[in-house]
Amino acid sequence: MAESKSKVLIIGGTGDIGKYLVRASIKLGHPTFILVRSPTPSDPAKAHLIKSFQDSGVTVLKGDVDDHESLVAALRQVDVVISSVNGGAVPSQVKILEAAKETGTIKRFIPSEFGNEVDRLEIDLKILEAVFQTKRNVRREIEKSEIPYTFVISGGFAGWYVSNLANDNVSAPPRDKVTIWGDGTAKAILNTEEDIATYTIKSVDDPRAANKFLHIRPKENFLSQGEAVALWEKKIGHTLEKTVVSKEELKKIIEETPFPANIFLAIKYSIFVKGDQTSFQLGDKDVEATELYPDVQYTTTSTYLDQFV
Ligand SMILES: NC(=O)c1ccc[n+]([C@@H]2O[C@H](COP(=O)([O-])OP(=O)(O)OC[C@H]3O[C@@H](n4cnc5c(N)ncnc54)[C@H](OP(=O)(O)O)[C@@H]3O)[C@@H](O)[C@H]2O)c1
């Protein structure tokens, strides 16, 4: 008899990574639910997205991470809860945990991580410490609970860092000038949002990923900013003019930049200058997505760049 797929609730399903999680959940055959603050939002793009989910069979529930009753009511309908709320709502995720404890039926909780491994790195910027500590706090609360979890360490989103070669204020890889952060040699891991979502959904019913860190580390996607730029230059057939912003210069810029813009620069510093995504080895508490799911045909950074040529 075929095993039935868990019912999956996505909180934050209208967001940047959330919408990919919803699509992957549907595609992989899970009865899929989303919890939204407004089922009929005034933003036409968001309203259209929710409608498209409904048309694909998604059950839309109204609720809020800060509304306990709505969370309990939603969690009672599902087996798995995935949160992809934004950074500002990360601390509120302990309320999802409280609701999961109350229902007692949640088989897996995947909190809003989808970034760097924030436990295993040395931090030399106050703003980064503050941001990463909120994710660590949620992890510790989840680990203390009886709720099985998976922490998804996804690497950088291609839409955030490959589509612009990690440059600011551009929506496609630059064709003339590019800014290089630090010496451009620190290795990052950059994955498409589709692949991150597919691996995440693959893990929800997989006992091998229970109470583990799921790292998404395709070998071809370990690339420094310098290597990504060189790949792009080869594709377009000419070299770009480079402006180098040294590590110390970038730290100074971050310190002088107001909140919240400083967060985005600080994360860039962590990924592309310090190499925090690749500075540690995997151990007993880790599993790696391409090893668990070799059937997934992931997109390499090189292939991703082809769409812009
Ligand atoms: N690795 C990377 O390169 C990278 C890049 C960006 C983000 N991230 C990480 O990905 C995660 C998600 O970020 P994102 O950029 O995808 O977020 P986002 O686009 O801002 O979306 C956030 C989602 O959370 C929902 N939400 C916010 N507060 C809520 C609440 N109180 N109750 C219910 N829903 C609420 C929003 O719903 P509404 O529609 O109601 O606003 C929206 O659907 C974060 O952990 C972030 O750190 C990683």
mmCIF file of C-alpha atoms and ligand atoms in Angstrom:
data_model
loop_
_atom_site.group_PDB
_atom_site.id
_atom_site.type_symbol
_atom_site.label_atom_id
_atom_site.label_comp_id
_atom_site.label_asym_id
_atom_site.label_seq_id
_atom_site.Cartn_x
_atom_site.Cartn_y
_atom_site.Cartn_z
ATOM 1 C CA MET A 1 0.000 0.000 0.000
ATOM 2 C CA ALA A 2 1.342 3.435 -0.936
ATOM 3 C CA GLU A 3 2.194 5.557 2.097
ATOM 4 C CA SER A 4 0.052 8.661 2.383
ATOM 5 C CA LYS A 5 1.809 11.993 2.286
ATOM 6 C CA SER A 6 1.695 14.271 5.305
ATOM 7 C CA LYS A 7 -0.605 17.242 5.309
ATOM 8 C CA VAL A 8 1.624 20.303 5.196
ATOM 9 C CA LEU A 9 0.848 23.762 6.569
ATOM 10 C CA ILE A 10 3.016 26.630 5.355
ATOM 11 C CA ILE A 11 3.001 29.808 7.422
ATOM 12 C CA GLY A 12 4.458 32.603 5.287
ATOM 13 C CA GLY A 13 3.363 30.963 2.033
ATOM 14 C CA THR A 14 2.946 34.299 0.266
ATOM 15 C CA GLY A 15 6.574 35.252 0.905
ATOM 16 C CA ASP A 16 9.750 35.079 -1.105
ATOM 17 C CA ILE A 17 10.685 31.481 -0.270
ATOM 18 C CA GLY A 18 7.205 30.593 1.011
ATOM 19 C CA LYS A 19 5.567 30.590 -2.407
ATOM 20 C CA TYR A 20 8.141 28.094 -3.671
ATOM 21 C CA LEU A 21 7.481 25.880 -0.644
ATOM 22 C CA VAL A 22 3.751 25.915 -1.408
ATOM 23 C CA ARG A 23 4.347 25.005 -5.063
ATOM 24 C CA ALA A 24 6.790 22.218 -4.145
ATOM 25 C CA SER A 25 4.390 20.814 -1.569
ATOM 26 C CA ILE A 26 1.613 20.618 -4.158
ATOM 27 C CA LYS A 27 3.947 19.197 -6.795
ATOM 28 C CA LEU A 28 5.160 16.469 -4.447
ATOM 29 C CA GLY A 29 1.583 15.446 -3.687
ATOM 30 C CA HIS A 30 1.047 16.765 -0.167
ATOM 31 C CA PRO A 31 -2.356 18.045 0.885
ATOM 32 C CA THR A 32 -1.241 21.651 1.318
ATOM 33 C CA PHE A 33 -2.517 24.403 3.603
ATOM 34 C CA ILE A 34 -1.384 27.997 4.056
ATOM 35 C CA LEU A 35 -2.022 30.310 6.966
ATOM 36 C CA VAL A 36 -2.389 33.921 5.846
ATOM 37 C CA ARG A 37 -3.188 37.079 7.711
ATOM 38 C CA SER A 38 -5.509 38.192 4.935
ATOM 39 C CA PRO A 39 -7.051 35.692 2.478
ATOM 40 C CA THR A 40 -8.068 38.651 0.256
ATOM 41 C CA PRO A 41 -5.156 41.091 0.503
ATOM 42 C CA SER A 42 -5.313 44.534 -1.112
ATOM 43 C CA ASP A 43 -2.006 43.908 -2.910
ATOM 44 C CA PRO A 44 -3.153 42.527 -6.313
ATOM 45 C CA ALA A 45 -0.026 40.387 -6.777
ATOM 46 C CA LYS A 46 -0.538 38.728 -3.401
ATOM 47 C CA ALA A 47 -4.271 38.273 -4.043
ATOM 48 C CA HIS A 48 -3.449 36.664 -7.394
ATOM 49 C CA LEU A 49 -0.900 34.360 -5.757
ATOM 50 C CA ILE A 50 -3.395 33.187 -3.126
ATOM 51 C CA LYS A 51 -6.022 32.627 -5.830
ATOM 52 C CA SER A 52 -3.526 30.578 -7.868
ATOM 53 C CA PHE A 53 -2.803 28.460 -4.797
ATOM 54 C CA GLN A 54 -6.520 27.890 -4.244
ATOM 55 C CA ASP A 55 -6.918 26.894 -7.879
ATOM 56 C CA SER A 56 -4.166 24.308 -7.326
ATOM 57 C CA GLY A 57 -6.061 22.802 -4.382
ATOM 58 C CA VAL A 58 -4.399 24.627 -1.491
ATOM 59 C CA THR A 59 -6.567 25.182 1.575
ATOM 60 C CA VAL A 60 -6.258 28.789 2.707
ATOM 61 C CA LEU A 61 -6.664 29.407 6.442
ATOM 62 C CA LYS A 62 -6.869 32.814 8.042
ATOM 63 C CA GLY A 63 -4.603 33.372 11.008
ATOM 64 C CA ASP A 64 -1.567 34.999 12.481
ATOM 65 C CA VAL A 65 1.544 33.740 14.222
ATOM 66 C CA ASP A 66 0.632 36.060 17.062
ATOM 67 C CA ASP A 67 -2.902 34.624 17.379
ATOM 68 C CA HIS A 68 -2.707 31.412 19.395
ATOM 69 C CA GLU A 69 -6.246 30.228 18.689
ATOM 70 C CA SER A 70 -5.801 30.569 14.931
ATOM 71 C CA LEU A 71 -2.564 28.611 15.107
ATOM 72 C CA VAL A 72 -4.078 25.776 17.132
ATOM 73 C CA ALA A 73 -7.053 25.569 14.769
ATOM 74 C CA ALA A 74 -4.719 25.400 11.748
ATOM 75 C CA LEU A 75 -2.279 22.924 13.285
ATOM 76 C CA ARG A 76 -5.139 20.567 14.177
ATOM 77 C CA GLN A 77 -5.733 20.073 10.442
ATOM 78 C CA VAL A 78 -2.200 19.058 9.475
ATOM 79 C CA ASP A 79 0.764 16.797 10.278
ATOM 80 C CA VAL A 80 3.658 19.091 9.397
ATOM 81 C CA VAL A 81 4.187 22.813 9.857
ATOM 82 C CA ILE A 82 6.714 24.831 7.891
ATOM 83 C CA SER A 83 7.312 28.455 8.761
ATOM 84 C CA SER A 84 8.834 30.857 6.242
ATOM 85 C CA VAL A 85 8.034 34.068 8.046
ATOM 86 C CA ASN A 86 10.380 37.006 7.571
ATOM 87 C CA GLY A 87 13.152 37.990 9.970
ATOM 88 C CA GLY A 88 10.960 40.358 11.994
ATOM 89 C CA ALA A 89 8.527 37.544 12.809
ATOM 90 C CA VAL A 90 11.219 34.941 13.590
ATOM 91 C CA PRO A 91 10.978 35.355 17.410
ATOM 92 C CA SER A 92 7.186 34.866 17.259
ATOM 93 C CA GLN A 93 7.722 31.329 15.986
ATOM 94 C CA VAL A 94 7.891 30.099 19.589
ATOM 95 C CA LYS A 95 4.130 30.639 19.447
ATOM 96 C CA ILE A 96 3.902 28.036 16.667
ATOM 97 C CA LEU A 97 5.794 25.711 18.962
ATOM 98 C CA GLU A 98 3.360 26.402 21.801
ATOM 99 C CA ALA A 99 0.444 25.615 19.493
ATOM 100 C CA ALA A 100 2.169 22.419 18.306
ATOM 101 C CA LYS A 101 2.621 21.315 21.918
ATOM 102 C CA GLU A 102 -1.051 21.949 22.559
ATOM 103 C CA THR A 103 -2.267 19.907 19.591
ATOM 104 C CA GLY A 104 0.241 17.129 20.268
ATOM 105 C CA THR A 105 -0.035 15.787 16.715
ATOM 106 C CA ILE A 106 2.632 17.670 14.757
ATOM 107 C CA LYS A 107 5.122 15.212 13.285
ATOM 108 C CA ARG A 108 7.598 17.814 12.045
ATOM 109 C CA PHE A 109 8.236 21.522 12.565
ATOM 110 C CA ILE A 110 10.471 23.300 10.071
ATOM 111 C CA PRO A 111 11.073 26.850 11.322
ATOM 112 C CA SER A 112 12.038 29.828 9.203
ATOM 113 C CA GLU A 113 15.763 29.271 8.692
ATOM 114 C CA PHE A 114 16.608 29.041 4.983
ATOM 115 C CA GLY A 115 19.964 30.696 5.340
ATOM 116 C CA ASN A 116 23.316 30.335 7.089
ATOM 117 C CA GLU A 117 24.260 27.875 9.827
ATOM 118 C CA VAL A 118 24.106 30.419 12.634
ATOM 119 C CA ASP A 119 25.407 28.186 15.434
ATOM 120 C CA ARG A 120 28.747 27.379 13.855
ATOM 121 C CA LEU A 121 30.351 30.669 12.922
ATOM 122 C CA GLU A 122 32.380 33.418 14.463
ATOM 123 C CA ILE A 123 30.619 36.762 14.325
ATOM 124 C CA ASP A 124 32.452 40.071 14.301
ATOM 125 C CA LEU A 125 29.528 42.406 13.615
ATOM 126 C CA LYS A 126 26.958 43.442 16.230
ATOM 127 C CA ILE A 127 24.066 43.555 13.777
ATOM 128 C CA LEU A 128 24.755 40.021 12.555
ATOM 129 C CA GLU A 129 24.931 38.743 16.123
ATOM 130 C CA ALA A 130 21.539 40.311 16.853
ATOM 131 C CA VAL A 131 19.894 38.850 13.741
ATOM 132 C CA PHE A 132 21.393 35.384 14.054
ATOM 133 C CA GLN A 133 20.669 35.179 17.780
ATOM 134 C CA THR A 134 16.929 35.344 17.101
ATOM 135 C CA LYS A 135 17.200 32.219 14.935
ATOM 136 C CA ARG A 136 19.365 30.478 17.537
ATOM 137 C CA ASN A 137 16.809 31.248 20.269
ATOM 138 C CA VAL A 138 14.044 29.604 18.261
ATOM 139 C CA ARG A 139 16.252 26.561 17.591
ATOM 140 C CA ARG A 140 16.959 26.087 21.300
ATOM 141 C CA GLU A 141 13.257 26.256 22.185
ATOM 142 C CA ILE A 142 12.415 23.709 19.488
ATOM 143 C CA GLU A 143 15.212 21.360 20.604
ATOM 144 C CA LYS A 144 13.871 21.470 24.174
ATOM 145 C CA SER A 145 10.400 20.491 22.983
ATOM 146 C CA GLU A 146 9.222 17.016 22.027
ATOM 147 C CA ILE A 147 8.317 18.206 18.540
ATOM 148 C CA PRO A 148 10.475 16.635 15.797
ATOM 149 C CA TYR A 149 12.171 19.311 13.720
ATOM 150 C CA THR A 150 14.382 19.928 10.694
ATOM 151 C CA PHE A 151 16.530 23.043 10.391
ATOM 152 C CA VAL A 152 17.044 23.826 6.719
ATOM 153 C CA ILE A 153 20.428 25.423 6.022
ATOM 154 C CA SER A 154 19.778 26.410 2.460
ATOM 155 C CA GLY A 155 22.674 28.592 1.365
ATOM 156 C CA GLY A 156 21.933 31.888 -0.380
ATOM 157 C CA PHE A 157 18.924 32.255 -2.656
ATOM 158 C CA ALA A 158 19.929 32.469 -6.323
ATOM 159 C CA GLY A 159 17.301 35.178 -6.791
ATOM 160 C CA TRP A 160 19.067 37.260 -4.175
ATOM 161 C CA TYR A 161 22.716 36.656 -4.989
ATOM 162 C CA VAL A 162 23.223 35.081 -8.418
ATOM 163 C CA SER A 163 20.737 37.117 -10.436
ATOM 164 C CA ASN A 164 22.750 40.260 -9.523
ATOM 165 C CA LEU A 165 26.202 38.726 -8.893
ATOM 166 C CA ALA A 166 25.765 39.936 -5.290
ATOM 167 C CA ASN A 167 25.576 43.573 -6.419
ATOM 168 C CA ASP A 168 23.079 46.102 -5.092
ATOM 169 C CA ASN A 169 20.216 47.706 -6.999
ATOM 170 C CA VAL A 170 20.383 45.581 -10.154
ATOM 171 C CA SER A 171 17.895 42.978 -11.312
ATOM 172 C CA ALA A 172 20.189 41.148 -13.735
ATOM 173 C CA PRO A 173 23.891 40.296 -13.710
ATOM 174 C CA PRO A 174 25.820 43.489 -14.565
ATOM 175 C CA ARG A 175 27.335 43.690 -18.062
ATOM 176 C CA ASP A 176 29.811 46.498 -17.561
ATOM 177 C CA LYS A 177 30.868 47.104 -13.946
ATOM 178 C CA VAL A 178 30.720 44.887 -10.883
ATOM 179 C CA THR A 179 31.493 45.400 -7.205
ATOM 180 C CA ILE A 180 33.557 42.671 -5.579
ATOM 181 C CA TRP A 181 33.219 42.236 -1.831
ATOM 182 C CA GLY A 182 36.467 41.512 -0.007
ATOM 183 C CA ASP A 183 38.955 39.638 -2.162
ATOM 184 C CA GLY A 184 36.167 37.736 -3.918
ATOM 185 C CA THR A 185 37.551 34.307 -3.002
ATOM 186 C CA ALA A 186 35.388 33.201 -0.051
ATOM 187 C CA LYS A 187 33.216 30.267 -1.124
ATOM 188 C CA ALA A 188 29.457 30.691 -0.910
ATOM 189 C CA ILE A 189 26.676 28.160 -1.589
ATOM 190 C CA LEU A 190 23.947 29.579 -3.818
ATOM 191 C CA ASN A 191 20.822 27.567 -4.639
ATOM 192 C CA THR A 192 17.640 28.301 -6.515
ATOM 193 C CA GLU A 193 14.499 28.903 -4.510
ATOM 194 C CA GLU A 194 12.820 26.021 -6.392
ATOM 195 C CA ASP A 195 15.531 23.566 -5.328
ATOM 196 C CA ILE A 196 15.534 24.776 -1.730
ATOM 197 C CA ALA A 197 11.779 24.268 -1.601
ATOM 198 C CA THR A 198 11.933 20.830 -3.234
ATOM 199 C CA TYR A 199 14.563 19.535 -0.798
ATOM 200 C CA THR A 200 12.670 21.007 2.147
ATOM 201 C CA ILE A 201 9.414 19.316 1.177
ATOM 202 C CA LYS A 202 11.231 16.037 0.423
ATOM 203 C CA SER A 203 12.461 16.048 4.027
ATOM 204 C CA VAL A 204 9.110 16.394 5.783
ATOM 205 C CA ASP A 205 8.248 12.683 5.754
ATOM 206 C CA ASP A 206 11.843 11.489 5.850
ATOM 207 C CA PRO A 207 12.901 10.057 9.222
ATOM 208 C CA ARG A 208 16.559 10.611 8.264
ATOM 209 C CA ALA A 209 15.942 14.372 8.448
ATOM 210 C CA ALA A 210 14.142 14.301 11.800
ATOM 211 C CA ASN A 211 15.927 16.325 14.471
ATOM 212 C CA LYS A 212 18.694 17.174 12.017
ATOM 213 C CA PHE A 213 20.165 20.112 10.185
ATOM 214 C CA LEU A 214 19.378 19.642 6.491
ATOM 215 C CA HIS A 215 22.170 21.310 4.515
ATOM 216 C CA ILE A 216 21.674 21.976 0.805
ATOM 217 C CA ARG A 217 25.194 21.736 -0.573
ATOM 218 C CA PRO A 218 25.382 20.799 -4.255
ATOM 219 C CA LYS A 219 29.105 20.615 -5.033
ATOM 220 C CA GLU A 220 28.772 22.693 -8.238
ATOM 221 C CA ASN A 221 27.167 25.509 -6.269
ATOM 222 C CA PHE A 222 30.154 26.122 -3.984
ATOM 223 C CA LEU A 223 31.336 29.276 -5.684
ATOM 224 C CA SER A 224 33.073 32.480 -4.644
ATOM 225 C CA GLN A 225 31.771 35.801 -5.923
ATOM 226 C CA GLY A 226 34.916 36.029 -8.066
ATOM 227 C CA GLU A 227 34.191 32.617 -9.588
ATOM 228 C CA ALA A 228 30.559 33.539 -10.258
ATOM 229 C CA VAL A 229 31.677 36.732 -11.986
ATOM 230 C CA ALA A 230 34.239 34.792 -14.057
ATOM 231 C CA LEU A 231 31.523 32.316 -15.103
ATOM 232 C CA TRP A 232 29.335 35.200 -16.209
ATOM 233 C CA GLU A 233 32.169 36.924 -18.064
ATOM 234 C CA LYS A 234 32.796 33.716 -20.010
ATOM 235 C CA LYS A 235 29.117 33.473 -20.933
ATOM 236 C CA ILE A 236 28.868 37.053 -22.206
ATOM 237 C CA GLY A 237 32.293 37.018 -23.816
ATOM 238 C CA HIS A 238 33.923 40.000 -22.120
ATOM 239 C CA THR A 239 35.368 41.019 -18.773
ATOM 240 C CA LEU A 240 33.736 43.485 -16.390
ATOM 241 C CA GLU A 241 35.306 46.498 -14.750
ATOM 242 C CA LYS A 242 35.756 45.636 -11.071
ATOM 243 C CA THR A 243 35.471 47.843 -8.012
ATOM 244 C CA VAL A 244 36.843 46.124 -4.957
ATOM 245 C CA VAL A 245 35.374 46.908 -1.535
ATOM 246 C CA SER A 246 37.782 45.501 1.041
ATOM 247 C CA LYS A 247 36.672 43.630 4.145
ATOM 248 C CA GLU A 248 37.463 46.610 6.373
ATOM 249 C CA GLU A 249 35.722 49.055 4.031
ATOM 250 C CA LEU A 250 32.587 46.906 3.960
ATOM 251 C CA LYS A 251 32.565 46.602 7.756
ATOM 252 C CA LYS A 252 32.743 50.387 7.992
ATOM 253 C CA ILE A 253 29.908 50.812 5.471
ATOM 254 C CA ILE A 254 27.783 48.378 7.472
ATOM 255 C CA GLU A 255 28.476 50.220 10.716
ATOM 256 C CA GLU A 256 27.429 53.499 9.095
ATOM 257 C CA THR A 257 24.312 52.103 7.388
ATOM 258 C CA PRO A 258 21.013 52.427 9.289
ATOM 259 C CA PHE A 259 18.786 49.500 10.234
ATOM 260 C CA PRO A 260 17.438 47.498 8.431
ATOM 261 C CA ALA A 261 19.594 48.071 5.307
ATOM 262 C CA ASN A 262 22.654 47.164 7.394
ATOM 263 C CA ILE A 263 21.284 43.618 7.828
ATOM 264 C CA PHE A 264 21.405 42.853 4.125
ATOM 265 C CA LEU A 265 24.962 44.170 3.799
ATOM 266 C CA ALA A 266 26.011 42.251 6.892
ATOM 267 C CA ILE A 267 24.640 38.994 5.489
ATOM 268 C CA LYS A 268 26.532 39.672 2.260
ATOM 269 C CA TYR A 269 29.661 40.196 4.354
ATOM 270 C CA SER A 270 29.056 36.885 6.136
ATOM 271 C CA ILE A 271 28.522 34.962 2.900
ATOM 272 C CA PHE A 272 30.950 36.555 0.449
ATOM 273 C CA VAL A 273 33.728 37.994 2.601
ATOM 274 C CA LYS A 274 33.946 35.631 5.559
ATOM 275 C CA GLY A 275 32.771 32.513 3.739
ATOM 276 C CA ASP A 276 30.519 31.496 6.642
ATOM 277 C CA GLN A 277 28.489 29.072 4.528
ATOM 278 C CA THR A 278 31.467 26.853 3.814
ATOM 279 C CA SER A 279 33.698 27.368 6.847
ATOM 280 C CA PHE A 280 32.597 24.256 8.762
ATOM 281 C CA GLN A 281 32.358 20.494 8.211
ATOM 282 C CA LEU A 282 29.162 18.511 8.549
ATOM 283 C CA GLY A 283 28.882 16.173 11.544
ATOM 284 C CA ASP A 284 26.532 13.757 13.296
ATOM 285 C CA LYS A 285 23.653 16.192 13.612
ATOM 286 C CA ASP A 286 23.730 17.037 9.911
ATOM 287 C CA VAL A 287 22.336 15.509 6.733
ATOM 288 C CA GLU A 288 22.991 16.753 3.214
ATOM 289 C CA ALA A 289 20.176 17.143 0.713
ATOM 290 C CA THR A 290 21.856 16.023 -2.521
ATOM 291 C CA GLU A 291 23.006 12.842 -0.753
ATOM 292 C CA LEU A 292 19.553 12.107 0.691
ATOM 293 C CA TYR A 293 17.724 12.920 -2.553
ATOM 294 C CA PRO A 294 20.004 12.127 -5.512
ATOM 295 C CA ASP A 295 16.908 11.961 -7.735
ATOM 296 C CA VAL A 296 16.465 15.756 -7.559
ATOM 297 C CA GLN A 297 17.943 17.438 -10.639
ATOM 298 C CA TYR A 298 19.131 20.651 -9.055
ATOM 299 C CA THR A 299 20.053 23.798 -10.956
ATOM 300 C CA THR A 300 23.703 24.760 -10.956
ATOM 301 C CA THR A 301 24.780 28.383 -10.623
ATOM 302 C CA SER A 302 26.110 28.192 -14.168
ATOM 303 C CA THR A 303 22.784 26.971 -15.580
ATOM 304 C CA TYR A 304 20.923 29.594 -13.572
ATOM 305 C CA LEU A 305 23.052 32.350 -15.123
ATOM 306 C CA ASP A 306 22.216 31.118 -18.648
ATOM 307 C CA GLN A 307 18.732 32.670 -18.467
ATOM 308 C CA PHE A 308 20.312 36.146 -18.347
ATOM 309 C CA VAL A 309 22.722 35.787 -21.288
HETATM 310 N N1 LIG B 1 19.248 32.472 2.095
HETATM 311 C C1 LIG B 1 18.850 33.622 1.550
HETATM 312 O O1 LIG B 1 19.438 34.117 0.570
HETATM 313 C C2 LIG B 1 17.641 34.310 2.100
HETATM 314 C C3 LIG B 1 17.111 35.438 1.467
HETATM 315 C C4 LIG B 1 15.948 36.010 1.983
HETATM 316 C C5 LIG B 1 15.339 35.479 3.115
HETATM 317 N N2 LIG B 1 15.897 34.384 3.715
HETATM 318 C C6 LIG B 1 15.248 33.770 4.899
HETATM 319 O O2 LIG B 1 14.027 33.165 4.454
HETATM 320 C C7 LIG B 1 13.044 33.274 5.479
HETATM 321 C C8 LIG B 1 11.784 33.905 4.887
HETATM 322 O O3 LIG B 1 12.096 35.193 4.406
HETATM 323 P P1 LIG B 1 11.372 35.805 3.132
HETATM 324 O O4 LIG B 1 12.286 36.851 2.577
HETATM 325 O O5 LIG B 1 10.900 34.700 2.247
HETATM 326 O O6 LIG B 1 10.147 36.525 3.821
HETATM 327 P P2 LIG B 1 9.054 37.450 3.112
HETATM 328 O O7 LIG B 1 9.148 37.399 1.639
HETATM 329 O O8 LIG B 1 9.106 38.780 3.759
HETATM 330 O O9 LIG B 1 7.696 36.727 3.513
HETATM 331 C C9 LIG B 1 7.310 36.603 4.846
HETATM 332 C C10 LIG B 1 6.026 35.823 4.942
HETATM 333 O O10 LIG B 1 5.684 35.702 6.320
HETATM 334 C C11 LIG B 1 4.333 36.116 6.495
HETATM 335 N N3 LIG B 1 4.171 36.660 7.848
HETATM 336 C C12 LIG B 1 4.877 37.652 8.423
HETATM 337 N N4 LIG B 1 4.444 37.873 9.673
HETATM 338 C C13 LIG B 1 3.433 36.997 9.881
HETATM 339 C C14 LIG B 1 2.577 36.744 10.983
HETATM 340 N N5 LIG B 1 2.653 37.441 12.113
HETATM 341 N N6 LIG B 1 1.630 35.771 10.855
HETATM 342 C C15 LIG B 1 1.545 35.057 9.706
HETATM 343 N N7 LIG B 1 2.337 35.246 8.629
HETATM 344 C C16 LIG B 1 3.253 36.218 8.730
HETATM 345 C C17 LIG B 1 4.088 37.143 5.403
HETATM 346 O O11 LIG B 1 2.707 37.228 5.192
HETATM 347 P P3 LIG B 1 1.963 38.508 4.619
HETATM 348 O O12 LIG B 1 1.691 38.153 3.195
HETATM 349 O O13 LIG B 1 0.737 38.594 5.434
HETATM 350 O O14 LIG B 1 2.886 39.686 4.792
HETATM 351 C C18 LIG B 1 4.827 36.491 4.245
HETATM 352 O O15 LIG B 1 4.042 35.483 3.645
HETATM 353 C C19 LIG B 1 13.659 34.105 6.624
HETATM 354 O O16 LIG B 1 14.094 33.233 7.643
HETATM 355 C C20 LIG B 1 14.856 34.773 5.965
HETATM 356 O O17 LIG B 1 15.913 34.999 6.870
HETATM 357 C C21 LIG B 1 17.001 33.805 3.225
#
